[in-house]
Short mmCIF file of C-alpha atoms in Angstrom, two decimals:
data_model
loop_
_atom_site.label_atom_id
_atom_site.label_comp_id
_atom_site.label_asym_id
_atom_site.label_seq_id
_atom_site.Cartn_x
_atom_site.Cartn_y
_atom_site.Cartn_z
CA UNK A 29 21.14 -39.62 8.43
CA UNK A 30 19.92 -40.47 4.77
CA UNK A 31 18.64 -44.11 4.33
CA UNK A 32 20.35 -46.04 1.83
CA UNK A 33 16.90 -46.15 -0.57
CA UNK A 34 17.58 -42.49 -0.70
CA UNK A 35 21.53 -42.01 -1.17
CA UNK A 36 20.92 -44.70 -3.90
CA UNK A 37 18.51 -42.48 -6.05
CA UNK A 38 20.33 -39.25 -5.16
CA UNK A 39 23.50 -40.64 -6.83
CA UNK A 40 21.44 -42.14 -9.77
CA UNK A 41 19.75 -38.71 -10.91
CA UNK A 42 23.10 -37.01 -9.56
CA UNK A 43 24.93 -39.20 -12.40
CA UNK A 44 27.87 -40.74 -9.46
CA UNK A 45 29.66 -43.30 -8.94
CA UNK A 46 29.59 -45.17 -6.08
CA UNK A 47 32.28 -47.73 -5.35
CA UNK A 48 31.81 -51.62 -4.67
CA UNK A 49 34.18 -52.75 -1.43
CA UNK A 50 33.45 -56.45 -1.04
CA UNK A 51 30.31 -56.81 0.55
CA UNK A 52 30.08 -52.87 0.91
CA UNK A 53 28.53 -50.47 -1.44
CA UNK A 54 30.37 -46.85 -0.59
CA UNK A 55 28.70 -43.63 -0.93
CA UNK A 56 31.31 -41.18 -0.64
CA UNK A 57 31.87 -41.08 3.58
CA UNK A 58 29.16 -43.75 3.80
CA UNK A 59 29.12 -47.80 3.95
CA UNK A 60 26.08 -49.91 3.40
CA UNK A 61 25.95 -53.78 3.57
CA UNK A 62 25.14 -54.95 0.22
CA UNK A 63 22.43 -57.17 2.37
CA UNK A 64 21.29 -54.28 4.21
CA UNK A 65 17.16 -54.15 3.69
CA UNK A 66 15.66 -50.35 2.45
CA UNK A 67 12.13 -49.11 3.97
CA UNK A 68 11.06 -50.09 -0.16
CA UNK A 69 8.08 -53.16 0.71
CA UNK A 70 7.93 -55.69 -1.75
CA UNK A 71 4.79 -56.57 -2.90
CA UNK A 72 2.62 -58.96 -2.27
CA UNK A 73 3.63 -58.52 1.62
CA UNK A 74 2.08 -55.96 4.37
CA UNK A 75 -1.73 -57.12 3.59
CA UNK A 76 -4.00 -59.04 5.49
CA UNK A 77 -1.83 -60.05 8.71
CA UNK A 78 1.11 -61.27 6.63
CA UNK A 79 4.29 -59.84 7.46
CA UNK A 80 6.47 -56.90 5.96
CA UNK A 81 9.23 -57.54 3.71
CA UNK A 82 11.51 -55.24 2.48
CA UNK A 83 13.87 -54.99 -0.73
CA UNK A 84 17.90 -55.10 0.11
CA UNK A 85 19.85 -53.09 -1.28
CA UNK A 86 21.97 -55.24 -3.33
CA UNK A 87 18.94 -55.91 -5.64
CA UNK A 88 17.96 -52.61 -6.52
CA UNK A 89 21.46 -52.48 -7.41
CA UNK A 90 21.23 -54.75 -9.25
CA UNK A 91 17.72 -53.79 -11.61
CA UNK A 92 19.56 -50.42 -11.86
CA UNK A 93 22.40 -51.89 -13.95
CA UNK A 94 20.48 -54.31 -15.74
CA UNK A 95 17.28 -52.33 -16.50
CA UNK A 96 17.91 -52.66 -20.37
CA UNK A 97 17.08 -56.18 -19.69
CA UNK A 98 13.74 -58.32 -20.77
CA UNK A 99 12.16 -59.34 -17.03
CA UNK A 100 12.45 -62.45 -17.96
CA UNK A 101 15.86 -62.02 -18.63
CA UNK A 102 16.85 -60.31 -15.75
CA UNK A 103 15.49 -62.76 -13.33
CA UNK A 104 16.84 -65.38 -14.62
CA UNK A 105 20.54 -63.60 -14.54
CA UNK A 106 19.33 -62.36 -10.69
CA UNK A 107 18.40 -66.05 -10.13
CA UNK A 108 22.20 -67.43 -12.06
CA UNK A 109 23.64 -64.28 -8.55
CA UNK A 110 22.03 -65.27 -5.88
CA UNK A 111 20.39 -61.99 -6.03
CA UNK A 112 16.53 -62.08 -4.81
CA UNK A 113 14.60 -60.23 -8.40
CA UNK A 114 12.53 -57.31 -8.02
CA UNK A 115 8.49 -57.85 -9.51
CA UNK A 116 7.02 -57.12 -12.02
CA UNK A 117 4.50 -54.85 -10.36
CA UNK A 118 6.88 -53.14 -8.96
CA UNK A 119 10.28 -52.62 -11.48
CA UNK A 120 8.23 -49.88 -12.75
CA UNK A 121 7.23 -47.58 -9.89
CA UNK A 122 10.62 -48.41 -8.10
CA UNK A 123 12.71 -47.18 -11.39
CA UNK A 124 10.45 -44.14 -11.84
CA UNK A 125 10.88 -43.05 -8.17
CA UNK A 126 14.88 -43.95 -8.56
CA UNK A 127 15.09 -41.84 -11.53
CA UNK A 128 13.91 -38.36 -10.17
CA UNK A 129 10.32 -39.11 -12.84
CA UNK A 130 8.23 -39.27 -9.23
CA UNK A 131 9.36 -37.95 -6.12
CA UNK A 132 7.46 -40.82 -4.30
CA UNK A 133 6.03 -44.49 -4.47
CA UNK A 134 3.05 -45.78 -2.83
CA UNK A 135 5.22 -48.88 -1.53
CA UNK A 136 8.13 -46.82 0.11
CA UNK A 137 7.42 -47.77 4.09
CA UNK A 138 7.47 -44.53 6.07
CA UNK A 139 7.05 -45.75 9.38
CA UNK A 140 9.51 -48.73 9.03
CA UNK A 141 11.20 -49.26 11.98
CA UNK A 142 15.34 -48.01 12.48
CA UNK A 143 16.57 -51.10 12.16
CA UNK A 144 15.71 -51.72 8.85
CA UNK A 145 14.83 -47.89 6.83
CA UNK A 146 17.82 -46.14 9.02
CA UNK A 147 20.51 -48.96 8.93
CA UNK A 148 23.90 -47.31 10.92
CA UNK A 149 26.35 -46.74 7.53
CA UNK A 150 29.96 -47.38 8.57
CA UNK A 151 32.40 -44.89 7.99
CA UNK A 152 35.17 -45.44 5.52
CA UNK A 153 38.11 -44.68 6.50
CA UNK A 154 39.85 -42.31 3.36
CA UNK A 155 42.93 -40.14 2.44
CA UNK A 156 42.28 -36.57 3.06
CA UNK A 157 41.95 -35.51 0.09
CA UNK A 158 44.99 -33.87 -2.08
CA UNK A 159 44.52 -29.48 -2.54
CA UNK A 160 44.43 -29.45 -6.29
CA UNK A 161 45.37 -25.90 -5.92
CA UNK A 162 49.03 -27.09 -4.67
CA UNK A 163 50.43 -28.28 -7.67
CA UNK A 164 53.61 -29.92 -7.21
CA UNK A 165 55.97 -28.06 -9.34
CA UNK A 166 54.96 -24.70 -7.18
CA UNK A 167 55.69 -26.78 -3.69
CA UNK A 168 58.95 -25.38 -1.85
CA UNK A 169 61.45 -27.56 -1.90
CA UNK A 170 64.28 -26.82 0.27
CA UNK A 171 67.68 -27.57 -1.67
CA UNK A 172 70.80 -29.77 -0.89
CA UNK A 173 72.81 -26.32 -0.75
CA UNK A 174 70.76 -24.80 1.55
CA UNK A 175 70.49 -27.67 4.03
CA UNK A 176 74.22 -27.40 4.36
CA UNK A 177 74.50 -24.07 5.35
CA UNK A 178 72.16 -24.32 8.33
CA UNK A 179 73.96 -27.35 9.26
CA UNK A 180 77.47 -25.38 9.51
CA UNK A 181 75.48 -22.19 10.49
CA UNK A 182 74.12 -24.31 13.58
CA UNK A 183 77.50 -25.96 14.01
CA UNK A 184 79.84 -22.41 14.03
CA UNK A 185 76.95 -21.52 16.49
CA UNK A 186 77.55 -24.18 19.29
CA UNK A 187 81.91 -24.31 18.64
CA UNK A 188 81.70 -21.30 19.63
CA UNK A 189 80.14 -21.90 22.56
CA UNK A 190 81.73 -25.01 23.39
CA UNK A 191 84.95 -23.96 24.39
CA UNK A 192 86.16 -25.45 27.58
CA UNK A 193 86.00 -22.81 30.44
CA UNK A 194 88.67 -23.45 32.77
CA UNK A 195 87.94 -24.98 35.90
CA UNK A 196 88.78 -21.91 37.54
CA UNK A 197 86.09 -19.70 36.16
CA UNK A 198 83.20 -22.45 37.34
CA UNK A 199 81.92 -21.91 40.54
CA UNK A 200 79.66 -24.62 42.14
CA UNK A 201 76.04 -23.84 42.44
CA UNK A 202 75.64 -25.62 45.71
CA UNK A 203 77.39 -28.35 47.79
CA UNK A 204 75.32 -30.92 45.53
CA UNK A 205 76.05 -29.46 42.29
CA UNK A 206 80.31 -29.55 42.32
CA UNK A 207 82.47 -27.99 39.03
CA UNK A 208 82.78 -31.48 37.47
CA UNK A 209 79.23 -32.12 37.15
CA UNK A 210 78.52 -28.59 36.34
CA UNK A 211 80.53 -29.58 33.03
CA UNK A 212 79.29 -32.57 32.45
CA UNK A 213 75.48 -30.72 31.85
CA UNK A 214 77.07 -28.99 29.80
CA UNK A 215 78.73 -31.40 27.72
CA UNK A 216 75.32 -33.35 27.35
CA UNK A 217 73.32 -30.73 26.43
CA UNK A 218 75.77 -29.79 23.38
CA UNK A 219 75.70 -33.06 22.64
CA UNK A 220 71.45 -33.16 22.89
CA UNK A 221 71.65 -29.92 20.56
CA UNK A 222 73.64 -31.01 17.59
CA UNK A 223 71.08 -33.98 17.51
CA UNK A 224 67.94 -31.70 17.27
CA UNK A 225 69.61 -30.79 13.64
CA UNK A 226 67.04 -32.27 11.23
CA UNK A 227 67.85 -33.55 8.67
CA UNK A 228 64.79 -33.18 5.43
CA UNK A 229 65.82 -36.23 3.22
CA UNK A 230 66.25 -38.33 6.07
CA UNK A 231 62.50 -37.65 7.55
CA UNK A 232 60.66 -36.93 4.76
CA UNK A 233 59.40 -40.94 5.00
CA UNK A 234 58.79 -40.71 9.18
CA UNK A 235 55.24 -41.42 10.06
CA UNK A 236 52.52 -38.73 11.27
CA UNK A 237 52.15 -38.36 14.86
CA UNK A 238 48.93 -40.38 16.46
CA UNK A 239 45.36 -38.88 16.73
CA UNK A 240 45.07 -41.44 19.51
CA UNK A 241 43.52 -38.88 22.66
CA UNK A 242 45.87 -38.17 25.04
CA UNK A 243 44.64 -39.08 28.74
CA UNK A 244 44.52 -36.15 30.83
CA UNK A 245 47.54 -36.08 33.47
CA UNK A 246 47.34 -33.91 36.92
CA UNK A 247 48.70 -31.41 34.68
CA UNK A 248 46.39 -31.03 32.41
CA UNK A 249 43.61 -31.03 34.27
CA UNK A 250 44.66 -27.75 36.24
CA UNK A 251 45.73 -26.38 32.96
CA UNK A 252 41.60 -26.77 31.95
CA UNK A 253 39.88 -26.40 34.49
CA UNK A 254 42.16 -22.15 34.35
CA UNK A 255 40.30 -22.00 30.66
CA UNK A 256 38.28 -19.98 29.48
CA UNK A 257 35.33 -20.08 26.75
CA UNK A 258 35.88 -16.55 24.07
CA UNK A 259 33.07 -17.59 22.02
CA UNK A 260 30.17 -19.78 21.99
CA UNK A 261 26.78 -20.51 19.86
CA UNK A 262 25.67 -17.28 21.17
CA UNK A 263 28.39 -14.82 21.51
CA UNK A 264 28.57 -15.90 17.23
CA UNK A 265 24.94 -14.47 16.79
CA UNK A 266 25.59 -10.79 18.21
CA UNK A 267 26.99 -8.82 15.57
CA UNK A 268 29.04 -6.19 16.40
CA UNK A 269 29.34 -4.30 13.46
CA UNK A 270 25.40 -3.68 12.57
CA UNK A 271 23.02 -1.25 14.84
CA UNK A 272 19.30 -2.21 13.99
CA UNK A 273 17.73 0.35 16.47
CA UNK A 274 17.44 3.15 14.43
CA UNK A 275 15.36 1.19 11.71
CA UNK A 276 13.42 -0.44 14.26
CA UNK A 277 12.99 3.19 16.59
CA UNK A 278 11.35 4.41 13.42
CA UNK A 279 9.08 1.80 12.46
CA UNK A 280 8.19 2.87 16.07
CA UNK A 281 7.10 6.32 16.02
CA UNK A 282 5.73 5.58 13.10
CA UNK A 283 3.33 3.78 14.57
CA UNK A 284 2.75 5.47 17.42
CA UNK A 285 2.34 8.60 15.50
CA UNK A 286 -0.22 7.23 13.35
CA UNK A 287 -2.55 5.83 16.22
CA UNK A 288 -1.83 9.62 17.98
CA UNK A 289 -3.74 11.17 15.29
CA UNK A 290 -5.85 8.68 15.27
CA UNK A 291 -6.88 8.96 18.44
CA UNK A 292 -6.98 13.03 18.04
CA UNK A 293 -9.35 12.85 15.24
CA UNK A 294 -12.20 10.22 17.54
CA UNK A 295 -11.70 13.15 19.67
CA UNK A 296 -12.30 15.69 17.49
CA UNK A 297 -15.66 14.04 16.46
CA UNK A 298 -16.72 13.42 20.05
CA UNK A 299 -16.36 17.20 20.83
CA UNK A 300 -18.20 18.31 17.15
CA UNK A 301 -21.97 19.50 18.17
CA UNK A 302 -24.68 18.17 16.95
CA UNK A 303 -26.65 19.54 13.10
CA UNK A 304 -29.26 21.60 14.21
CA UNK A 305 -32.54 21.25 12.19
CA UNK A 306 -33.73 24.21 10.21
CA UNK A 307 -36.43 23.45 8.70
CA UNK A 308 -38.98 24.79 8.93
CA UNK A 309 -42.62 23.70 11.50
CA UNK A 310 -45.43 24.83 11.45
CA UNK A 311 -46.49 27.15 13.89
CA UNK A 312 -48.51 25.10 17.44
CA UNK A 313 -52.06 26.41 17.15
CA UNK A 314 -54.07 27.32 20.23
CA UNK A 315 -57.52 26.26 21.74
CA UNK A 316 -60.25 27.65 19.92
CA UNK A 317 -63.44 27.72 20.32
CA UNK A 318 -64.81 28.01 16.80
CA UNK A 319 -62.31 24.62 15.79
CA UNK A 320 -63.09 22.17 18.94
CA UNK A 321 -63.25 19.33 16.82
CA UNK A 322 -59.98 18.47 16.51
CA UNK A 323 -59.36 19.15 20.40
CA UNK A 324 -61.99 16.30 21.05
CA UNK A 325 -60.49 12.65 21.27
CA UNK A 326 -61.39 10.91 18.19
CA UNK A 327 -63.66 7.00 19.29
CA UNK A 328 -63.52 4.60 16.18
CA UNK A 329 -66.35 2.69 17.54
CA UNK A 330 -68.98 4.96 16.99
CA UNK A 331 -70.47 4.47 12.81
CA UNK A 332 -70.27 8.22 11.67
CA UNK A 333 -71.29 9.18 8.61
CA UNK A 334 -69.80 12.25 6.59
CA UNK A 335 -72.40 15.13 4.80
CA UNK A 336 -69.93 17.23 3.20
CA UNK A 337 -68.94 13.81 0.70
CA UNK A 338 -69.77 12.74 -2.42
CA UNK A 339 -69.16 9.79 -4.77
CA UNK A 340 -68.54 12.19 -8.18
CA UNK A 341 -66.27 10.27 -10.81
CA UNK A 342 -66.00 7.17 -8.58
CA UNK A 343 -66.72 3.87 -10.26
CA UNK A 344 -69.30 1.20 -8.91
CA UNK A 345 -66.37 -1.37 -7.00
CA UNK A 346 -64.36 1.84 -5.54
CA UNK A 347 -68.14 2.78 -3.80
CA UNK A 348 -68.81 -1.40 -3.15
CA UNK A 349 -65.61 -1.56 -1.75
CA UNK A 350 -66.20 1.09 1.65
CA UNK A 351 -63.42 3.01 1.05
CA UNK A 352 -64.66 6.39 2.36
CA UNK A 353 -65.26 8.77 -0.52
CA UNK A 354 -62.83 11.37 0.80
CA UNK A 355 -59.98 9.52 1.12
CA UNK A 356 -60.61 8.34 -2.56
CA UNK A 357 -60.89 11.57 -3.39
CA UNK A 358 -57.69 12.86 -2.11
CA UNK A 359 -55.87 9.66 -3.72
CA UNK A 360 -57.18 9.74 -7.09
CA UNK A 361 -55.74 13.76 -7.09
CA UNK A 362 -52.12 12.39 -5.33
CA UNK A 363 -52.15 9.78 -8.27
CA UNK A 364 -52.63 12.71 -11.24
CA UNK A 365 -48.88 12.69 -12.42
CA UNK A 366 -47.56 16.24 -11.91
CA UNK A 367 -44.77 17.62 -15.02
CA UNK A 368 -41.68 16.42 -14.49
CA UNK A 369 -38.23 19.01 -15.64
CA UNK A 370 -35.26 17.55 -16.63
CA UNK A 371 -33.49 18.58 -13.09
CA UNK A 372 -36.06 16.78 -11.56
CA UNK A 373 -35.97 13.56 -13.77
CA UNK A 374 -32.27 13.10 -13.42
CA UNK A 375 -32.01 13.38 -9.55
CA UNK A 376 -34.77 11.02 -9.25
CA UNK A 377 -33.70 8.02 -11.03
CA UNK A 378 -30.15 8.89 -9.81
CA UNK A 379 -31.75 8.31 -6.42
CA UNK A 380 -33.61 4.61 -7.88
CA UNK A 381 -29.74 3.80 -8.96
CA UNK A 382 -28.47 4.92 -5.43
CA UNK A 383 -30.75 2.75 -3.60
CA UNK A 384 -29.84 0.06 -5.56
CA UNK A 385 -26.72 -1.82 -3.06
CA UNK A 386 -25.07 -3.56 -5.44
CA UNK A 387 -24.62 -7.37 -4.95
CA UNK A 388 -21.57 -8.71 -3.34
CA UNK A 389 -21.56 -12.91 -3.99
CA UNK A 390 -19.21 -14.62 -6.31
CA UNK A 391 -19.79 -15.57 -10.07
CA UNK A 392 -18.98 -19.29 -11.37
CA UNK A 393 -19.18 -19.65 -14.88
CA UNK A 394 -19.74 -23.82 -15.89
CA UNK A 395 -19.50 -25.36 -19.35
CA UNK A 396 -22.62 -25.54 -20.60
CA UNK A 397 -22.36 -28.65 -22.76
CA UNK A 398 -23.56 -31.47 -20.86
CA UNK A 399 -20.00 -33.93 -21.96
CA UNK A 400 -18.11 -31.40 -19.19
CA UNK A 401 -17.09 -32.99 -15.79
CA UNK A 402 -18.57 -30.34 -14.01
CA UNK A 403 -22.53 -29.55 -15.46
CA UNK A 404 -25.25 -27.56 -13.60
CA UNK A 405 -26.71 -31.46 -12.67
CA UNK A 406 -23.12 -31.97 -10.75
CA UNK A 407 -21.43 -28.94 -9.64
CA UNK A 408 -23.34 -28.26 -6.48
CA UNK A 409 -22.02 -32.07 -5.07
CA UNK A 410 -18.75 -30.65 -6.90
CA UNK A 411 -18.16 -27.38 -4.89
CA UNK A 412 -20.75 -27.18 -1.82
CA UNK A 413 -19.81 -31.57 -0.90
CA UNK A 414 -16.48 -32.06 -2.90
CA UNK A 415 -17.30 -35.05 -3.95
CA UNK A 416 -18.21 -35.97 -7.56
CA UNK A 417 -21.33 -37.75 -9.17
CA UNK A 418 -21.83 -38.19 -12.94
CA UNK A 419 -24.63 -36.22 -15.15
CA UNK A 420 -26.19 -38.97 -15.03
CA UNK A 421 -26.75 -39.71 -11.25
CA UNK A 422 -27.51 -35.68 -11.14
CA UNK A 423 -30.23 -36.65 -13.36
CA UNK A 424 -31.45 -39.47 -11.81
CA UNK A 425 -31.89 -37.90 -8.12
CA UNK A 426 -34.91 -35.76 -9.18
CA UNK A 427 -33.68 -32.24 -8.18
CA UNK A 428 -34.68 -29.24 -10.19
CA UNK A 429 -31.44 -27.19 -11.31
CA UNK A 430 -33.92 -24.64 -13.25
CA UNK A 431 -31.61 -21.36 -13.33
CA UNK A 432 -28.47 -20.62 -11.88
CA UNK A 433 -27.67 -22.13 -9.04
CA UNK A 434 -26.76 -20.73 -5.29
CA UNK A 435 -24.63 -22.93 -3.70
CA UNK A 436 -22.66 -22.89 0.14
CA UNK A 437 -19.30 -23.49 0.92
CA UNK A 438 -18.16 -24.16 4.99
CA UNK A 439 -15.84 -21.96 5.09
CA UNK A 440 -14.34 -22.42 9.07
CA UNK A 441 -18.09 -21.20 10.94
CA UNK A 442 -19.13 -18.97 8.67
CA UNK A 443 -20.99 -20.41 5.09
CA UNK A 444 -20.44 -17.90 2.24
CA UNK A 445 -22.71 -18.01 -1.31
CA UNK A 446 -21.45 -19.02 -4.96
CA UNK A 447 -23.32 -18.02 -7.91
CA UNK A 448 -23.25 -21.11 -10.29
CA UNK A 449 -24.52 -20.20 -13.99
CA UNK A 450 -24.11 -21.91 -17.46
CA UNK A 451 -25.47 -19.22 -19.54
CA UNK A 452 -23.00 -16.34 -19.23
CA UNK A 453 -24.81 -14.36 -21.84
CA UNK A 454 -27.25 -13.60 -19.41
CA UNK A 455 -24.57 -11.33 -17.11
CA UNK A 456 -24.50 -8.02 -17.11
CA UNK A 457 -21.30 -5.75 -17.49
CA UNK A 458 -21.08 -4.41 -13.93
CA UNK A 459 -20.96 -8.53 -13.29
CA UNK A 460 -18.04 -9.06 -15.63
CA UNK A 461 -16.52 -6.56 -13.83
CA UNK A 462 -17.22 -7.01 -10.15
CA UNK A 463 -18.80 -10.01 -9.78
CA UNK A 464 -17.37 -13.09 -11.94
CA UNK A 465 -14.33 -14.55 -10.77
CA UNK A 466 -14.07 -18.13 -12.44
CA UNK A 467 -15.13 -20.33 -15.55
CA UNK A 468 -14.62 -23.57 -16.07
CA UNK A 469 -13.00 -24.10 -19.42
CA UNK A 470 -14.14 -27.23 -22.29
CA UNK A 471 -11.28 -26.76 -24.31
CA UNK A 472 -12.97 -25.75 -27.28
CA UNK A 473 -12.23 -21.29 -28.11
CA UNK A 474 -16.30 -21.98 -29.15
CA UNK A 475 -17.29 -22.19 -25.19
CA UNK A 476 -16.43 -18.00 -25.38
CA UNK A 477 -18.24 -16.90 -28.34
CA UNK A 478 -19.91 -14.02 -27.10
CA UNK A 479 -18.42 -13.64 -24.37
CA UNK A 480 -16.63 -9.58 -23.72
CA UNK A 481 -12.98 -8.98 -24.31
CA UNK A 482 -13.61 -10.31 -28.20
CA UNK A 483 -14.30 -13.73 -26.82
CA UNK A 484 -10.36 -14.47 -27.05
CA UNK A 485 -9.31 -17.26 -24.47
CA UNK A 486 -6.14 -15.41 -23.53
CA UNK A 487 -7.31 -12.58 -22.47
CA UNK A 488 -10.29 -13.42 -20.51
CA UNK A 489 -8.14 -16.00 -18.79
CA UNK A 490 -5.97 -12.64 -17.57
CA UNK A 491 -9.00 -11.62 -15.86
CA UNK A 492 -11.14 -14.49 -14.58
CA UNK A 493 -9.21 -17.48 -12.85
CA UNK A 494 -9.75 -20.33 -15.07
CA UNK A 495 -9.93 -23.91 -14.08
CA UNK A 496 -10.33 -27.41 -15.89
CA UNK A 497 -11.25 -30.96 -14.60
CA UNK A 498 -10.24 -33.63 -16.11
CA UNK A 499 -9.42 -37.21 -15.55
CA UNK A 500 -5.56 -37.87 -14.61
CA UNK A 501 -5.88 -40.98 -16.18
CA UNK A 502 -6.84 -39.20 -19.68
CA UNK A 503 -4.36 -36.64 -22.25
CA UNK A 504 -4.75 -32.82 -21.28
CA UNK A 505 -6.17 -31.15 -24.44
CA UNK A 506 -3.82 -29.30 -26.65
CA UNK A 507 -6.03 -26.08 -25.69
CA UNK A 508 -5.79 -25.74 -22.44
CA UNK A 509 -2.40 -27.23 -22.34
CA UNK A 510 -1.54 -23.46 -24.05
CA UNK A 511 -3.74 -21.75 -21.78
CA UNK A 512 -2.92 -20.12 -18.53
CA UNK A 513 -5.64 -22.88 -16.39
CA UNK A 514 -5.26 -24.71 -13.44
CA UNK A 515 -6.03 -28.18 -13.85
CA UNK A 516 -7.91 -30.37 -11.64
CA UNK A 517 -7.49 -34.13 -12.16
CA UNK A 518 -9.33 -36.79 -10.65
CA UNK A 519 -9.48 -40.64 -10.25
CA UNK A 520 -11.91 -42.32 -11.85
CA UNK A 521 -11.99 -44.81 -9.27
CA UNK A 522 -10.55 -43.56 -6.30
CA UNK A 523 -13.91 -41.59 -4.82
CA UNK A 524 -12.18 -40.23 -1.22
CA UNK A 525 -8.97 -38.10 -3.13
CA UNK A 526 -11.74 -35.67 -4.36
CA UNK A 527 -11.32 -33.20 -1.27
CA UNK A 528 -8.77 -33.25 -1.83
CA UNK A 529 -8.43 -32.29 -5.10
CA UNK A 530 -11.11 -30.25 -4.70
CA UNK A 531 -9.94 -28.34 -2.56
CA UNK A 532 -6.79 -26.84 -4.00
CA UNK A 533 -9.31 -24.81 -6.49
CA UNK A 534 -11.29 -22.95 -3.06
CA UNK A 535 -7.52 -21.66 -2.23
CA UNK A 536 -6.15 -21.18 -5.13
CA UNK A 537 -10.22 -19.25 -6.04
CA UNK A 538 -9.43 -17.21 -2.57
CA UNK A 539 -5.98 -16.34 -3.33
CA UNK A 540 -6.76 -14.68 -7.17
CA UNK A 541 -10.22 -12.84 -5.19
CA UNK A 542 -8.19 -11.41 -2.59
CA UNK A 543 -5.82 -9.79 -4.87
CA UNK A 544 -8.30 -8.90 -7.84
CA UNK A 545 -11.92 -8.58 -6.68
CA UNK A 546 -11.44 -8.32 -2.45
CA UNK A 547 -14.72 -6.37 -2.21
CA UNK A 548 -16.49 -9.80 -3.07
CA UNK A 549 -17.60 -12.53 -0.18
CA UNK A 550 -15.50 -14.92 -0.29
#
């Protein structure tokens, strides 16, 4: 059951009329006393251990009817009628809620007890609404001639049967019912049947039968005991003309076929023989007495001199470092560049590019201007800690913010990195196509000068998710209002609301990455 304040707001928004019945306000089939307490708190109550007080329905209705008056004149007029006036701090917010400008109000006590916020409405006995489709001219009427014909037909019927039977034609049914008793019963039945002829004009004002519940007698109880429920709330949900077995079975069969094909592929992969190594191997040499040195275990502890080595062509530095000449010669020979054919050069460059794995870290671009609410000095606190600090406070902390900034976002038990940059001109084409996921727009169009897609913000925001951080009390920039930009409004004095406002940024960014760049980590 709706409370009185919500019901009044609904009637005000939908421009419906409510009536006043004595000391009650009537909303369709519900009525509330004028002095019923709503769940809207009076300014200054409920704080510092002061008892809570609520505005009455009469006070709020009186405010709606005199909303055009100045507040002083309104208070004076309310005092003349002994109606509690709405205080000035509550007036603006209450009117905005009642007229539909806001969906809720801070001073609505959602935890108010039922005796205050949910007063039981009084049921209003209203006459049943007449069917507008039944035009008075189209209602069938019984003419006087028809009534007379019905009466004559009924009288002829009873007159034909009312001929007195001879006493000798009637015989007693038993010892208790004699012939005279039977004749009296027949005469009484005919008199009663005549009285049952209804005159429509005489019974036009006959009151309707009473709707009070009939007392249950023994016979009624026996009848009700034999009653059987034909349909209940479970049987009405069962559809007799629809059969979903065909669709459900087709889905189950497709899932089963897919699982069986996957199992077959796994079984075939397990039975495939391993690939043989076809590379040529050097033949194993046997023992030779003329080459016994390579079979003797080497002892590195001995000092050995290679008598066949030479220092020809070596510099003094290489000689004094203690490297063996034969190794240096082999190294020098290996360092000589070999001539490369075009095919060999292309193969080496392809292998070098394929060996480098592309990064999967998303990139977020912020404005380079320090007049923006998000800069390199506070982006880490904003996006990682979800709390706003000014640029001056970020500078005063002494933390160096040179180059790109890497933030770590906590997502459940995982930590996902994001790269923050304010120099988008250093990004490569691959970064723009695969990694750039979000940009914080400041407002002026020169921010996108030199960007891909011709620097057109409309086309850029179709490829990248755009955001704009502003103070909720300030007016939105004209360019931001016409672009497809997600607004994040912060309060200048309420830092405890920053987390909830910035959480919407991460939620929308996750949806964008999942839809457009799902290969990245997010």
